[in-house]
Amino acid sequence: MSRIPAIYLHKGREKSVLRRHPWVFSGAIRRVETQPQPGALVDVRSHDGTWLARGLWSPESEIRVRLLSWDETEEIDEGFWRARLERAIAGRAELATSGHSSAYRLVHAESDGIPGLIVDRYGDWLVLQALAIGIEIRKGMLARLLDGLLRPRGIYERSDEDVRLKEGLRLVNGPLLGEEPPELIEVFENGHVFAVDVRRGHKTGFYLDQRENRALLGDILRLDRDARRKTVLNAFAYTCGFAVYALDGLAQRVINVDSSADVLDLGRHNLALNGLEVNEDDFVVGDVFRVLREYRDRGESFDIIVLDPPKFARNAAQIGSAARGYKDINLLAFKLLRPGGLLMTFSCSGVIGADLFQKIVFGALLDSGREAQVLRHLGAGPDHPVALTFPEGAYLKGLLCRVW
Ligand code: SAH
């Protein structure tokens, strides 16, 4: 272990490491002993040389070290990685054995103690994302370990998120181990079927993080005796996940709006897979900002609106413009809801916390002249855990509001 290169922090910068935050930023580093190889193990020491933690070196990224262990005697060997994967898999045992869903997140990076690694399960297939160089150089070994633990038919790699560029890595999209998955993988979720395109779909193919919120929408409608008279607007619909639950919950109509015609095509396919009627008028290819304005100008109204936009803010510098975007669509949604209607509104921007998001929605409400109550605070499901040491992991937040 003595051959692991050491990096020394500036005085006072050991605090976050002692609080077990998994990231060491470049600005915290005073000195690097011997230049470590990209992705190599490094020992993090305080300014006076005290050993603090061990992690993976990312020389190109502002997040210069991703920490793995705070125990000096712990060896980061294959057994370590296997144990971390086993722990993550064990954490999903309930989901796996309940039989409610064949698609869920198995490894949620930092929050599962494996910074930079995402692994999602889609039935017999795994999809892996390597988002840091320390994971990139170990992905073959990690894939082999996952293969041994889970025996999937194949592991497909979707390392094509832009954050890879910050690590000096190129984007990769292709098979990694075993068989190649089919064009569309059919998965089930709470009694519904979805076709997932793991090659071209967003993230690893499907918004697994919204599973519980889709189910909540389905439950709300199923418990509503008037469901058959209710119209839902599913804004930023992607492949119509919320729509399938709402229609199965007997909503009269769900209008899906998305700027991409391709995702709505797959959405139509998903409706059909679930035996639901596909009405062309219910699929609108367009910009949600523009479409909502048109609905407002035409005096349309809805009983339930789901707003699940893409990440508006990628970094702190974009918070202002993102906030204006969120306010804009929420203001329009408040205006479009019938009295007693429901707004299910989300933000997946990590840099916008739950408090700020609620303030933005509050601002939109004031401008709309309506009244609203928060019925529930929403977030990702338990297959997307948030380590208490890593609040940044709580990227998805949402509100269910009753609007008067
Ligand atoms: N609710 C979905 C996920 C939504 S992802 C689910 O549960 O599966 C966000 C979607 O918004 C993407 O499909 C993207 O194509 C779409 N999108 C992004 N910007 C948009 C815009 N300005 N207008 C309409 N759709 C947009």
PDB file of N, CA and C in Angstrom, residues 237-289:
ATOM      1  N   ALA A 237     -43.194  14.496 -22.375  1.00  0.00           N
ATOM      2  CA  ALA A 237     -43.748  13.148 -22.191  1.00  0.00           C
ATOM      3  C   ALA A 237     -42.735  12.019 -22.355  1.00  0.00           C
ATOM      4  N   TYR A 238     -41.654  12.280 -23.115  1.00  0.00           N
ATOM      5  CA  TYR A 238     -40.699  11.207 -23.481  1.00  0.00           C
ATOM      6  C   TYR A 238     -41.482  10.018 -24.050  1.00  0.00           C
ATOM      7  N   THR A 239     -41.293   8.801 -23.548  1.00  0.00           N
ATOM      8  CA  THR A 239     -41.949   7.648 -24.173  1.00  0.00           C
ATOM      9  C   THR A 239     -43.294   7.316 -23.497  1.00  0.00           C
ATOM     10  N   CYS A 240     -43.930   8.359 -22.932  1.00  0.00           N
ATOM     11  CA  CYS A 240     -45.310   8.289 -22.433  1.00  0.00           C
ATOM     12  C   CYS A 240     -45.492   7.397 -21.204  1.00  0.00           C
ATOM     13  N   GLY A 241     -44.460   7.339 -20.365  1.00  0.00           N
ATOM     14  CA  GLY A 241     -44.562   6.567 -19.126  1.00  0.00           C
ATOM     15  C   GLY A 241     -45.733   7.020 -18.258  1.00  0.00           C
ATOM     16  N   PHE A 242     -45.809   8.320 -17.968  1.00  0.00           N
ATOM     17  CA  PHE A 242     -46.919   8.822 -17.139  1.00  0.00           C
ATOM     18  C   PHE A 242     -48.260   8.559 -17.826  1.00  0.00           C
ATOM     19  N   ALA A 243     -48.271   8.659 -19.162  1.00  0.00           N
ATOM     20  CA  ALA A 243     -49.535   8.501 -19.901  1.00  0.00           C
ATOM     21  C   ALA A 243     -50.079   7.082 -19.757  1.00  0.00           C
ATOM     22  N   VAL A 244     -49.200   6.089 -19.822  1.00  0.00           N
ATOM     23  CA  VAL A 244     -49.657   4.698 -19.711  1.00  0.00           C
ATOM     24  C   VAL A 244     -50.320   4.471 -18.355  1.00  0.00           C
ATOM     25  N   TYR A 245     -49.699   4.964 -17.299  1.00  0.00           N
ATOM     26  CA  TYR A 245     -50.287   4.802 -15.961  1.00  0.00           C
ATOM     27  C   TYR A 245     -51.623   5.544 -15.864  1.00  0.00           C
ATOM     28  N   ALA A 246     -51.666   6.760 -16.420  1.00  0.00           N
ATOM     29  CA  ALA A 246     -52.891   7.564 -16.302  1.00  0.00           C
ATOM     30  C   ALA A 246     -54.035   6.915 -17.074  1.00  0.00           C
ATOM     31  N   LEU A 247     -53.750   6.419 -18.267  1.00  0.00           N
ATOM     32  CA  LEU A 247     -54.811   5.802 -19.070  1.00  0.00           C
ATOM     33  C   LEU A 247     -55.256   4.484 -18.452  1.00  0.00           C
ATOM     34  N   ASP A 248     -54.288   3.727 -17.911  1.00  0.00           N
ATOM     35  CA  ASP A 248     -54.657   2.501 -17.204  1.00  0.00           C
ATOM     36  C   ASP A 248     -55.475   2.832 -15.959  1.00  0.00           C
ATOM     37  N   GLY A 249     -55.253   4.021 -15.419  1.00  0.00           N
ATOM     38  CA  GLY A 249     -56.048   4.484 -14.277  1.00  0.00           C
ATOM     39  C   GLY A 249     -57.385   5.054 -14.714  1.00  0.00           C
ATOM     40  N   LEU A 250     -57.688   4.894 -16.013  1.00  0.00           N
ATOM     41  CA  LEU A 250     -58.989   5.237 -16.603  1.00  0.00           C
ATOM     42  C   LEU A 250     -59.211   6.722 -16.857  1.00  0.00           C
ATOM     43  N   ALA A 251     -58.136   7.490 -16.941  1.00  0.00           N
ATOM     44  CA  ALA A 251     -58.310   8.887 -17.351  1.00  0.00           C
ATOM     45  C   ALA A 251     -58.977   8.894 -18.716  1.00  0.00           C
ATOM     46  N   GLN A 252     -59.798   9.930 -18.945  1.00  0.00           N
ATOM     47  CA  GLN A 252     -60.500   9.994 -20.220  1.00  0.00           C
ATOM     48  C   GLN A 252     -59.509  10.184 -21.363  1.00  0.00           C
ATOM     49  N   ARG A 253     -58.547  11.059 -21.126  1.00  0.00           N
ATOM     50  CA  ARG A 253     -57.657  11.433 -22.210  1.00  0.00           C
ATOM     51  C   ARG A 253     -56.328  11.922 -21.637  1.00  0.00           C
ATOM     52  N   VAL A 254     -55.213  11.572 -22.289  1.00  0.00           N
ATOM     53  CA  VAL A 254     -53.908  12.123 -21.919  1.00  0.00           C
ATOM     54  C   VAL A 254     -53.285  12.724 -23.170  1.00  0.00           C
ATOM     55  N   ILE A 255     -52.951  14.002 -23.099  1.00  0.00           N
ATOM     56  CA  ILE A 255     -52.275  14.645 -24.222  1.00  0.00           C
ATOM     57  C   ILE A 255     -50.784  14.697 -23.901  1.00  0.00           C
ATOM     58  N   ASN A 256     -49.991  14.140 -24.797  1.00  0.00           N
ATOM     59  CA  ASN A 256     -48.546  14.053 -24.594  1.00  0.00           C
ATOM     60  C   ASN A 256     -47.842  15.082 -25.462  1.00  0.00           C
ATOM     61  N   VAL A 257     -47.021  15.918 -24.828  1.00  0.00           N
ATOM     62  CA  VAL A 257     -46.275  16.926 -25.590  1.00  0.00           C
ATOM     63  C   VAL A 257     -44.788  16.666 -25.425  1.00  0.00           C
ATOM     64  N   ASP A 258     -44.082  16.597 -26.535  1.00  0.00           N
ATOM     65  CA  ASP A 258     -42.630  16.467 -26.493  1.00  0.00           C
ATOM     66  C   ASP A 258     -42.062  17.066 -27.776  1.00  0.00           C
ATOM     67  N   SER A 259     -40.840  17.610 -27.668  1.00  0.00           N
ATOM     68  CA  SER A 259     -40.219  18.222 -28.851  1.00  0.00           C
ATOM     69  C   SER A 259     -39.669  17.170 -29.803  1.00  0.00           C
ATOM     70  N   SER A 260     -39.558  15.936 -29.352  1.00  0.00           N
ATOM     71  CA  SER A 260     -38.992  14.890 -30.205  1.00  0.00           C
ATOM     72  C   SER A 260     -40.086  13.959 -30.744  1.00  0.00           C
ATOM     73  N   ALA A 261     -40.182  13.898 -32.068  1.00  0.00           N
ATOM     74  CA  ALA A 261     -41.177  13.005 -32.681  1.00  0.00           C
ATOM     75  C   ALA A 261     -40.812  11.542 -32.414  1.00  0.00           C
ATOM     76  N   ASP A 262     -39.513  11.249 -32.359  1.00  0.00           N
ATOM     77  CA  ASP A 262     -39.077   9.857 -32.157  1.00  0.00           C
ATOM     78  C   ASP A 262     -39.533   9.292 -30.823  1.00  0.00           C
ATOM     79  N   VAL A 263     -39.393  10.077 -29.751  1.00  0.00           N
ATOM     80  CA  VAL A 263     -39.776   9.528 -28.444  1.00  0.00           C
ATOM     81  C   VAL A 263     -41.297   9.330 -28.398  1.00  0.00           C
ATOM     82  N   LEU A 264     -42.048  10.215 -29.066  1.00  0.00           N
ATOM     83  CA  LEU A 264     -43.504  10.027 -29.066  1.00  0.00           C
ATOM     84  C   LEU A 264     -43.902   8.801 -29.888  1.00  0.00           C
ATOM     85  N   ASP A 265     -43.122   8.494 -30.935  1.00  0.00           N
ATOM     86  CA  ASP A 265     -43.380   7.246 -31.684  1.00  0.00           C
ATOM     87  C   ASP A 265     -43.273   6.048 -30.751  1.00  0.00           C
ATOM     88  N   LEU A 266     -42.219   6.043 -29.947  1.00  0.00           N
ATOM     89  CA  LEU A 266     -42.062   4.938 -29.002  1.00  0.00           C
ATOM     90  C   LEU A 266     -43.174   5.000 -27.937  1.00  0.00           C
ATOM     91  N   GLY A 267     -43.620   6.206 -27.628  1.00  0.00           N
ATOM     92  CA  GLY A 267     -44.740   6.381 -26.696  1.00  0.00           C
ATOM     93  C   GLY A 267     -46.011   5.733 -27.230  1.00  0.00           C
ATOM     94  N   ARG A 268     -46.295   5.964 -28.511  1.00  0.00           N
ATOM     95  CA  ARG A 268     -47.479   5.327 -29.126  1.00  0.00           C
ATOM     96  C   ARG A 268     -47.366   3.812 -29.019  1.00  0.00           C
ATOM     97  N   HIS A 269     -46.142   3.318 -29.315  1.00  0.00           N
ATOM     98  CA  HIS A 269     -45.880   1.888 -29.231  1.00  0.00           C
ATOM     99  C   HIS A 269     -46.147   1.392 -27.803  1.00  0.00           C
ATOM    100  N   ASN A 270     -45.732   2.165 -26.815  1.00  0.00           N
ATOM    101  CA  ASN A 270     -45.946   1.764 -25.416  1.00  0.00           C
ATOM    102  C   ASN A 270     -47.429   1.712 -25.060  1.00  0.00           C
ATOM    103  N   LEU A 271     -48.190   2.671 -25.567  1.00  0.00           N
ATOM    104  CA  LEU A 271     -49.635   2.633 -25.318  1.00  0.00           C
ATOM    105  C   LEU A 271     -50.220   1.340 -25.899  1.00  0.00           C
ATOM    106  N   ALA A 272     -49.833   1.057 -27.146  1.00  0.00           N
ATOM    107  CA  ALA A 272     -50.354  -0.132 -27.819  1.00  0.00           C
ATOM    108  C   ALA A 272     -49.957  -1.402 -27.066  1.00  0.00           C
ATOM    109  N   LEU A 273     -48.703  -1.447 -26.592  1.00  0.00           N
ATOM    110  CA  LEU A 273     -48.235  -2.623 -25.841  1.00  0.00           C
ATOM    111  C   LEU A 273     -49.123  -2.891 -24.623  1.00  0.00           C
ATOM    112  N   ASN A 274     -49.690  -1.829 -24.081  1.00  0.00           N
ATOM    113  CA  ASN A 274     -50.537  -1.964 -22.887  1.00  0.00           C
ATOM    114  C   ASN A 274     -52.017  -2.063 -23.232  1.00  0.00           C
ATOM    115  N   GLY A 275     -52.292  -2.280 -24.514  1.00  0.00           N
ATOM    116  CA  GLY A 275     -53.678  -2.457 -24.938  1.00  0.00           C
ATOM    117  C   GLY A 275     -54.488  -1.169 -24.883  1.00  0.00           C
ATOM    118  N   LEU A 276     -53.808  -0.030 -24.927  1.00  0.00           N
ATOM    119  CA  LEU A 276     -54.514   1.256 -24.835  1.00  0.00           C
ATOM    120  C   LEU A 276     -54.703   1.837 -26.231  1.00  0.00           C
ATOM    121  N   GLU A 277     -55.805   2.564 -26.371  1.00  0.00           N
ATOM    122  CA  GLU A 277     -56.130   3.148 -27.667  1.00  0.00           C
ATOM    123  C   GLU A 277     -55.154   4.293 -27.990  1.00  0.00           C
ATOM    124  N   VAL A 278     -54.729   4.355 -29.236  1.00  0.00           N
ATOM    125  CA  VAL A 278     -53.801   5.413 -29.642  1.00  0.00           C
ATOM    126  C   VAL A 278     -54.553   6.412 -30.518  1.00  0.00           C
ATOM    127  N   ASN A 279     -54.779   7.613 -29.997  1.00  0.00           N
ATOM    128  CA  ASN A 279     -55.454   8.664 -30.781  1.00  0.00           C
ATOM    129  C   ASN A 279     -54.408   9.687 -31.224  1.00  0.00           C
ATOM    130  N   GLU A 280     -54.321   9.888 -32.526  1.00  0.00           N
ATOM    131  CA  GLU A 280     -53.268  10.766 -33.046  1.00  0.00           C
ATOM    132  C   GLU A 280     -53.296  12.165 -32.430  1.00  0.00           C
ATOM    133  N   ASP A 281     -54.517  12.662 -32.135  1.00  0.00           N
ATOM    134  CA  ASP A 281     -54.624  14.022 -31.593  1.00  0.00           C
ATOM    135  C   ASP A 281     -53.953  14.167 -30.223  1.00  0.00           C
ATOM    136  N   ASP A 282     -53.670  13.031 -29.583  1.00  0.00           N
ATOM    137  CA  ASP A 282     -53.119  13.094 -28.227  1.00  0.00           C
ATOM    138  C   ASP A 282     -51.594  13.141 -28.199  1.00  0.00           C
ATOM    139  N   PHE A 283     -50.962  13.257 -29.384  1.00  0.00           N
ATOM    140  CA  PHE A 283     -49.502  13.320 -29.440  1.00  0.00           C
ATOM    141  C   PHE A 283     -49.113  14.612 -30.148  1.00  0.00           C
ATOM    142  N   VAL A 284     -48.508  15.493 -29.405  1.00  0.00           N
ATOM    143  CA  VAL A 284     -48.185  16.811 -29.950  1.00  0.00           C
ATOM    144  C   VAL A 284     -46.673  16.984 -29.958  1.00  0.00           C
ATOM    145  N   VAL A 285     -46.113  17.089 -31.169  1.00  0.00           N
ATOM    146  CA  VAL A 285     -44.676  17.356 -31.279  1.00  0.00           C
ATOM    147  C   VAL A 285     -44.506  18.864 -31.229  1.00  0.00           C
ATOM    148  N   GLY A 286     -43.831  19.351 -30.195  1.00  0.00           N
ATOM    149  CA  GLY A 286     -43.655  20.795 -30.111  1.00  0.00           C
ATOM    150  C   GLY A 286     -42.968  21.201 -28.830  1.00  0.00           C
ATOM    151  N   ASP A 287     -42.673  22.487 -28.770  1.00  0.00           N
ATOM    152  CA  ASP A 287     -42.005  23.069 -27.615  1.00  0.00           C
ATOM    153  C   ASP A 287     -43.055  23.338 -26.521  1.00  0.00           C
ATOM    154  N   VAL A 288     -42.845  22.746 -25.357  1.00  0.00           N
ATOM    155  CA  VAL A 288     -43.837  22.871 -24.279  1.00  0.00           C
ATOM    156  C   VAL A 288     -44.139  24.339 -23.961  1.00  0.00           C
ATOM    157  N   PHE A 289     -43.105  25.181 -23.959  1.00  0.00           N
ATOM    158  CA  PHE A 289     -43.320  26.603 -23.637  1.00  0.00           C
ATOM    159  C   PHE A 289     -44.337  27.215 -24.607  1.00  0.00           C
TER     160      PHE A 289
END
